C-alpha atoms as one frame of an Amber mdcrd trajectory, in Angstrom:
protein
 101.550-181.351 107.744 100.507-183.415 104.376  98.037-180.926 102.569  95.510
-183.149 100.768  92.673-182.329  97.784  89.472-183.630  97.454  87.891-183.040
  94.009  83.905-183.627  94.201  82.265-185.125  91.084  81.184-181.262  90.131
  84.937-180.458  89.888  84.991-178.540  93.560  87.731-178.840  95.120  88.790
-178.673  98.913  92.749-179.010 100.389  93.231-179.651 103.979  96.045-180.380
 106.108  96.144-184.085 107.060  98.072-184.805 110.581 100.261-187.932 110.049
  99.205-191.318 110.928  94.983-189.906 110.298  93.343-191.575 107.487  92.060
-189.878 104.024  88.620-190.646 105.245  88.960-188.879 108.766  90.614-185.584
 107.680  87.533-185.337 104.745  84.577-186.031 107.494  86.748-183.302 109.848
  86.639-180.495 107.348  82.792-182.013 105.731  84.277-182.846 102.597  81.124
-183.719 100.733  80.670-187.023  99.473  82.281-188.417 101.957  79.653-190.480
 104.075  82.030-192.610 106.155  79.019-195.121 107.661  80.858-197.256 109.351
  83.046-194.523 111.077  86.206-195.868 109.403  86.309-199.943 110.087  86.424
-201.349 106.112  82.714-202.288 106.618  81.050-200.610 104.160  81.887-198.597
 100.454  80.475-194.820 101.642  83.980-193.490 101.792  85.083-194.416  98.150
  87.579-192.339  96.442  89.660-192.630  93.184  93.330-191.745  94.056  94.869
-189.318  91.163  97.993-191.830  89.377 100.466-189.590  90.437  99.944-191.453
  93.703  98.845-194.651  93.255 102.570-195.714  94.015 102.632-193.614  97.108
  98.962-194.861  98.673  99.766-198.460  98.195  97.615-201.220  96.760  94.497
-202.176  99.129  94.589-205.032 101.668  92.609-208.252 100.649  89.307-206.688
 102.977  89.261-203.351 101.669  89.125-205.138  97.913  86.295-207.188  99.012
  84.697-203.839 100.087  85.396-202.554  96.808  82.798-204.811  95.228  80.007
-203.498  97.141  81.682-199.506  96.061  79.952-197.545  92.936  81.720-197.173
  89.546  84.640-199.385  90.656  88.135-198.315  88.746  91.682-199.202  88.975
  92.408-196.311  90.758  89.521-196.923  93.439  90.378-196.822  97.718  88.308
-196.606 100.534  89.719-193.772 102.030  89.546-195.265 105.914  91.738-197.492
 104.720  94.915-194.966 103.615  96.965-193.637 106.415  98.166-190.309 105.937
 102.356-190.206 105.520 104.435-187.447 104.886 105.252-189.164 101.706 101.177
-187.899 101.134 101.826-184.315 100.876  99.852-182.602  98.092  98.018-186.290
  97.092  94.945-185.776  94.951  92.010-187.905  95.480  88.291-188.020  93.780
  85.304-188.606  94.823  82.653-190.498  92.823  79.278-188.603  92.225  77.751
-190.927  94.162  78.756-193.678  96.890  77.227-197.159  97.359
């Protein structure tokens, strides 16, 4: 099973194990990853589930769907880097992937 990190704004980090085909954003409200709010439960409706994805994996997590970008504009402290984590399906490809979380979400 992919293990994936979460690294909080304060620098605390927490590594799960992420069953295949679950999203970033499921596997951090399972295990209460904070700063994770997840509103809308996971259907690209809202920015609360923001993350920055490390460049390491950029090239593994894909670029986001048309949707998710427009999401992105409502999303705080936008960067290159920037996901909504509902949005990235967990591969095995996703083992050890490094994502942050912003210190605050929109």
């Amino acid at each position: 099973m992919p293990k994936i990190t979460y690294i909080a704004a304060d620098g605390a980090e927490t590594v799960v194990d992420a069953p295949v085909g679950s999203t970033v954003m499921e596997n951090a409200i399972k295990h209460m990853v904070s700063g994770i709010e997840a509103e809308c439960g996971g259907a690209c409706a809202c920015a609360t589930c923001h993350v920055y994805v490390d460049d390491a994996w950029t090239g593994v997590t894909g670029s986001p769907e048309p949707m998710e970008e427009d999401m992105l504009d409502f999303a705080y402290d936008v960067q290159p880097s920037s996901r909504l984590s509902c949005q990235i399906k967990v591969t095995d490809a996703m083992d050890g992937l490094v994502v942050r979380i912003p210190e605050r979400q929109a």
